[in-house]
Amino acid sequence: MRCPYCAADDDRVVDSRPVDDGESVRRRRECRGCRQRFTTFERATHEPLSVRKRDGSIEPFRRDKLHLGMARALANLDLGGDAVRTSAAKVEAQLRRPGRRMVTSEEIGRTVLDVLREIHQVAYVRFASVYKGFTTPEDFARELASLEQDADNHVAGA
């Protein structure tokens, strides 16, 4: 690693710790030449993942787009600050099963719904209303009834 202060390429790692739920490593380095400290991040590279949209078009998978959609669903809910990042990472990990190079937008939506259902029911309904295109109050009522039924089945099965 080249020092950003003096451009020397001789440094030592002072501290190293996982970040982003183990997806990245943060390293604190010290230049042996000028003794300045700087931080680097290391992330494994993934094979490109493509998304087949409903209209048949194909576009590259965008982590930021997934994160934004989940952030909107989780906005203003009483959850920890890492809820969006953690849940988005969980969705992406499920989509990037070994050997996969293509996913459908429907598959992304279903996976997001599954993860949000586990985290918070309001976030689930918010995302479902957009993903499933709710247009009437009955659409919301039907989804809420489905959530209640699942909760009742979960309690009965526990």
PDB file of C-alpha atoms in Angstrom, residues 2-158:
ATOM      1  CA  ARG A   2       1.406   3.383  -0.985  1.00  0.00           C
ATOM      2  CA  CYS A   3       1.363   6.061   1.752  1.00  0.00           C
ATOM      3  CA  PRO A   4      -1.052   8.905   0.874  1.00  0.00           C
ATOM      4  CA  TYR A   5       1.304  11.414   2.579  1.00  0.00           C
ATOM      5  CA  CYS A   6       4.787  10.605   1.244  1.00  0.00           C
ATOM      6  CA  ALA A   7       4.080   7.921  -1.419  1.00  0.00           C
ATOM      7  CA  ALA A   8       6.402   5.401   0.228  1.00  0.00           C
ATOM      8  CA  ASP A   9       5.335   1.807  -0.206  1.00  0.00           C
ATOM      9  CA  ASP A  10       6.623   0.515   3.129  1.00  0.00           C
ATOM     10  CA  ASP A  11       4.039   0.399   5.904  1.00  0.00           C
ATOM     11  CA  ARG A  12       2.920  -1.794   8.750  1.00  0.00           C
ATOM     12  CA  VAL A  13      -0.553  -2.737   9.929  1.00  0.00           C
ATOM     13  CA  VAL A  14      -1.239  -1.296  13.382  1.00  0.00           C
ATOM     14  CA  ASP A  15      -4.815  -2.514  13.803  1.00  0.00           C
ATOM     15  CA  SER A  16      -7.185  -4.683  11.812  1.00  0.00           C
ATOM     16  CA  ARG A  17     -10.864  -5.345  12.411  1.00  0.00           C
ATOM     17  CA  PRO A  18     -13.871  -6.644  10.468  1.00  0.00           C
ATOM     18  CA  VAL A  19     -16.589  -4.193   9.384  1.00  0.00           C
ATOM     19  CA  ASP A  20     -19.862  -4.504   7.458  1.00  0.00           C
ATOM     20  CA  ASP A  21     -20.723  -7.786   9.193  1.00  0.00           C
ATOM     21  CA  GLY A  22     -17.440  -9.328   8.129  1.00  0.00           C
ATOM     22  CA  GLU A  23     -17.802  -8.268   4.485  1.00  0.00           C
ATOM     23  CA  SER A  24     -14.838  -5.869   4.778  1.00  0.00           C
ATOM     24  CA  VAL A  25     -11.690  -5.415   6.826  1.00  0.00           C
ATOM     25  CA  ARG A  26     -10.613  -2.035   8.165  1.00  0.00           C
ATOM     26  CA  ARG A  27      -6.858  -1.720   8.553  1.00  0.00           C
ATOM     27  CA  ARG A  28      -5.046   1.062  10.374  1.00  0.00           C
ATOM     28  CA  ARG A  29      -1.587   1.423   8.865  1.00  0.00           C
ATOM     29  CA  GLU A  30       1.558   3.359   9.738  1.00  0.00           C
ATOM     30  CA  CYS A  31       4.052   4.473   7.095  1.00  0.00           C
ATOM     31  CA  ARG A  32       7.588   3.432   8.001  1.00  0.00           C
ATOM     32  CA  GLY A  33       8.927   6.422   6.066  1.00  0.00           C
ATOM     33  CA  CYS A  34       7.018   9.423   7.467  1.00  0.00           C
ATOM     34  CA  ARG A  35       5.294   7.705  10.447  1.00  0.00           C
ATOM     35  CA  GLN A  36       1.870   9.042   9.385  1.00  0.00           C
ATOM     36  CA  ARG A  37      -1.097   6.773  10.014  1.00  0.00           C
ATOM     37  CA  PHE A  38      -3.865   6.089   7.513  1.00  0.00           C
ATOM     38  CA  THR A  39      -6.835   3.757   7.139  1.00  0.00           C
ATOM     39  CA  THR A  40      -7.533   1.293   4.354  1.00  0.00           C
ATOM     40  CA  PHE A  41     -10.496  -0.962   3.690  1.00  0.00           C
ATOM     41  CA  GLU A  42     -10.353  -4.372   2.083  1.00  0.00           C
ATOM     42  CA  ARG A  43     -13.374  -6.029   0.467  1.00  0.00           C
ATOM     43  CA  ALA A  44     -13.630  -9.285  -1.434  1.00  0.00           C
ATOM     44  CA  THR A  45     -14.600  -8.820  -5.033  1.00  0.00           C
ATOM     45  CA  HIS A  46     -17.726 -10.542  -6.231  1.00  0.00           C
ATOM     46  CA  GLU A  47     -18.517 -11.876  -9.635  1.00  0.00           C
ATOM     47  CA  PRO A  48     -20.771  -9.396 -11.410  1.00  0.00           C
ATOM     48  CA  LEU A  49     -24.432 -10.024 -10.702  1.00  0.00           C
ATOM     49  CA  SER A  50     -27.045  -9.001 -13.251  1.00  0.00           C
ATOM     50  CA  VAL A  51     -30.733  -8.306 -12.718  1.00  0.00           C
ATOM     51  CA  ARG A  52     -33.403  -9.280 -15.234  1.00  0.00           C
ATOM     52  CA  LYS A  53     -36.175  -6.697 -14.923  1.00  0.00           C
ATOM     53  CA  ARG A  54     -39.870  -7.400 -15.460  1.00  0.00           C
ATOM     54  CA  ASP A  55     -39.717  -5.855 -18.929  1.00  0.00           C
ATOM     55  CA  GLY A  56     -36.940  -8.271 -19.936  1.00  0.00           C
ATOM     56  CA  SER A  57     -34.108  -5.734 -19.800  1.00  0.00           C
ATOM     57  CA  ILE A  58     -30.931  -6.575 -17.926  1.00  0.00           C
ATOM     58  CA  GLU A  59     -28.940  -4.250 -15.696  1.00  0.00           C
ATOM     59  CA  PRO A  60     -26.088  -4.681 -13.226  1.00  0.00           C
ATOM     60  CA  PHE A  61     -27.010  -5.370  -9.604  1.00  0.00           C
ATOM     61  CA  ARG A  62     -26.624  -2.183  -7.572  1.00  0.00           C
ATOM     62  CA  ARG A  63     -26.051  -2.506  -3.842  1.00  0.00           C
ATOM     63  CA  ASP A  64     -26.934   1.177  -3.333  1.00  0.00           C
ATOM     64  CA  LYS A  65     -30.352   0.696  -4.946  1.00  0.00           C
ATOM     65  CA  LEU A  66     -31.112  -2.247  -2.629  1.00  0.00           C
ATOM     66  CA  HIS A  67     -29.911  -0.256   0.371  1.00  0.00           C
ATOM     67  CA  LEU A  68     -32.061   2.760  -0.563  1.00  0.00           C
ATOM     68  CA  GLY A  69     -35.230   0.689  -0.970  1.00  0.00           C
ATOM     69  CA  MET A  70     -34.717  -1.012   2.365  1.00  0.00           C
ATOM     70  CA  ALA A  71     -33.837   2.293   4.062  1.00  0.00           C
ATOM     71  CA  ARG A  72     -37.162   3.743   2.919  1.00  0.00           C
ATOM     72  CA  ALA A  73     -39.044   0.764   4.334  1.00  0.00           C
ATOM     73  CA  LEU A  74     -37.174   0.923   7.655  1.00  0.00           C
ATOM     74  CA  ALA A  75     -37.256   4.731   8.022  1.00  0.00           C
ATOM     75  CA  ASN A  76     -38.390   6.145  11.368  1.00  0.00           C
ATOM     76  CA  LEU A  77     -38.797   2.739  12.995  1.00  0.00           C
ATOM     77  CA  ASP A  78     -37.360   1.964  16.411  1.00  0.00           C
ATOM     78  CA  LEU A  79     -34.480  -0.197  15.203  1.00  0.00           C
ATOM     79  CA  GLY A  80     -30.741  -0.071  15.697  1.00  0.00           C
ATOM     80  CA  GLY A  81     -28.655   2.135  13.432  1.00  0.00           C
ATOM     81  CA  ASP A  82     -27.225  -0.863  11.603  1.00  0.00           C
ATOM     82  CA  ALA A  83     -30.598  -2.359  10.680  1.00  0.00           C
ATOM     83  CA  VAL A  84     -30.544  -1.163   7.067  1.00  0.00           C
ATOM     84  CA  ARG A  85     -26.941  -2.170   6.420  1.00  0.00           C
ATOM     85  CA  THR A  86     -27.317  -5.533   8.128  1.00  0.00           C
ATOM     86  CA  SER A  87     -30.585  -6.424   6.417  1.00  0.00           C
ATOM     87  CA  ALA A  88     -29.339  -5.302   2.985  1.00  0.00           C
ATOM     88  CA  ALA A  89     -26.189  -7.400   3.458  1.00  0.00           C
ATOM     89  CA  LYS A  90     -28.376 -10.387   4.345  1.00  0.00           C
ATOM     90  CA  VAL A  91     -30.436  -9.955   1.172  1.00  0.00           C
ATOM     91  CA  GLU A  92     -27.349  -9.583  -0.996  1.00  0.00           C
ATOM     92  CA  ALA A  93     -25.735 -12.672   0.529  1.00  0.00           C
ATOM     93  CA  GLN A  94     -28.834 -14.724  -0.292  1.00  0.00           C
ATOM     94  CA  LEU A  95     -28.860 -13.411  -3.868  1.00  0.00           C
ATOM     95  CA  ARG A  96     -25.157 -14.116  -4.403  1.00  0.00           C
ATOM     96  CA  ARG A  97     -25.301 -17.836  -3.835  1.00  0.00           C
ATOM     97  CA  PRO A  98     -22.270 -19.527  -5.400  1.00  0.00           C
ATOM     98  CA  GLY A  99     -22.372 -19.732  -9.162  1.00  0.00           C
ATOM     99  CA  ARG A 100     -25.195 -17.215  -9.628  1.00  0.00           C
ATOM    100  CA  ARG A 101     -24.702 -14.526 -12.213  1.00  0.00           C
ATOM    101  CA  MET A 102     -28.331 -13.517 -12.865  1.00  0.00           C
ATOM    102  CA  VAL A 103     -31.302 -12.818 -10.587  1.00  0.00           C
ATOM    103  CA  THR A 104     -34.725 -11.482 -11.402  1.00  0.00           C
ATOM    104  CA  SER A 105     -36.154  -8.306  -9.925  1.00  0.00           C
ATOM    105  CA  GLU A 106     -39.006 -10.446  -8.577  1.00  0.00           C
ATOM    106  CA  GLU A 107     -36.512 -12.637  -6.738  1.00  0.00           C
ATOM    107  CA  ILE A 108     -34.895  -9.551  -5.197  1.00  0.00           C
ATOM    108  CA  GLY A 109     -38.298  -8.250  -4.107  1.00  0.00           C
ATOM    109  CA  ARG A 110     -39.318 -11.572  -2.536  1.00  0.00           C
ATOM    110  CA  THR A 111     -36.000 -11.852  -0.703  1.00  0.00           C
ATOM    111  CA  VAL A 112     -36.321  -8.297   0.634  1.00  0.00           C
ATOM    112  CA  LEU A 113     -39.875  -9.049   1.777  1.00  0.00           C
ATOM    113  CA  ASP A 114     -38.714 -12.222   3.588  1.00  0.00           C
ATOM    114  CA  VAL A 115     -35.955 -10.335   5.410  1.00  0.00           C
ATOM    115  CA  LEU A 116     -38.181  -7.369   6.299  1.00  0.00           C
ATOM    116  CA  ARG A 117     -40.901  -9.706   7.551  1.00  0.00           C
ATOM    117  CA  GLU A 118     -38.400 -11.028  10.123  1.00  0.00           C
ATOM    118  CA  ILE A 119     -37.267  -7.538  11.161  1.00  0.00           C
ATOM    119  CA  HIS A 120     -40.377  -5.365  11.422  1.00  0.00           C
ATOM    120  CA  GLN A 121     -43.963  -5.776  10.225  1.00  0.00           C
ATOM    121  CA  VAL A 122     -44.396  -2.090   9.370  1.00  0.00           C
ATOM    122  CA  ALA A 123     -41.278  -2.148   7.187  1.00  0.00           C
ATOM    123  CA  TYR A 124     -42.609  -5.277   5.507  1.00  0.00           C
ATOM    124  CA  VAL A 125     -45.977  -3.644   4.711  1.00  0.00           C
ATOM    125  CA  ARG A 126     -44.294  -0.461   3.467  1.00  0.00           C
ATOM    126  CA  PHE A 127     -42.107  -2.394   1.053  1.00  0.00           C
ATOM    127  CA  ALA A 128     -44.925  -4.746   0.042  1.00  0.00           C
ATOM    128  CA  SER A 129     -47.170  -1.793  -0.805  1.00  0.00           C
ATOM    129  CA  VAL A 130     -44.677  -0.602  -3.411  1.00  0.00           C
ATOM    130  CA  TYR A 131     -43.421  -4.002  -4.585  1.00  0.00           C
ATOM    131  CA  LYS A 132     -46.908  -5.474  -4.958  1.00  0.00           C
ATOM    132  CA  GLY A 133     -48.423  -2.214  -6.216  1.00  0.00           C
ATOM    133  CA  PHE A 134     -51.134  -1.678  -3.617  1.00  0.00           C
ATOM    134  CA  THR A 135     -53.865   0.596  -4.956  1.00  0.00           C
ATOM    135  CA  THR A 136     -56.701   0.177  -2.454  1.00  0.00           C
ATOM    136  CA  PRO A 137     -57.131  -0.061   1.320  1.00  0.00           C
ATOM    137  CA  GLU A 138     -58.232  -3.666   0.759  1.00  0.00           C
ATOM    138  CA  ASP A 139     -54.740  -4.483  -0.537  1.00  0.00           C
ATOM    139  CA  PHE A 140     -53.294  -3.342   2.783  1.00  0.00           C
ATOM    140  CA  ALA A 141     -55.964  -5.205   4.760  1.00  0.00           C
ATOM    141  CA  ARG A 142     -55.245  -8.430   2.849  1.00  0.00           C
ATOM    142  CA  GLU A 143     -51.499  -8.145   3.543  1.00  0.00           C
ATOM    143  CA  LEU A 144     -52.090  -7.396   7.230  1.00  0.00           C
ATOM    144  CA  ALA A 145     -54.386 -10.420   7.487  1.00  0.00           C
ATOM    145  CA  SER A 146     -51.607 -12.527   5.944  1.00  0.00           C
ATOM    146  CA  LEU A 147     -49.138 -11.217   8.549  1.00  0.00           C
ATOM    147  CA  GLU A 148     -51.551 -11.999  11.374  1.00  0.00           C
ATOM    148  CA  GLN A 149     -52.136 -15.505  10.034  1.00  0.00           C
ATOM    149  CA  ASP A 150     -48.398 -16.123   9.809  1.00  0.00           C
ATOM    150  CA  ALA A 151     -47.945 -14.851  13.371  1.00  0.00           C
ATOM    151  CA  ASP A 152     -50.732 -17.150  14.582  1.00  0.00           C
ATOM    152  CA  ASN A 153     -49.192 -20.130  12.749  1.00  0.00           C
ATOM    153  CA  HIS A 154     -45.774 -19.308  14.193  1.00  0.00           C
ATOM    154  CA  VAL A 155     -47.174 -19.168  17.747  1.00  0.00           C
ATOM    155  CA  ALA A 156     -49.124 -22.406  17.247  1.00  0.00           C
ATOM    156  CA  GLY A 157     -46.046 -24.162  15.841  1.00  0.00           C
ATOM    157  CA  ALA A 158     -43.688 -22.940  18.594  1.00  0.00           C
TER     158      ALA A 158
END
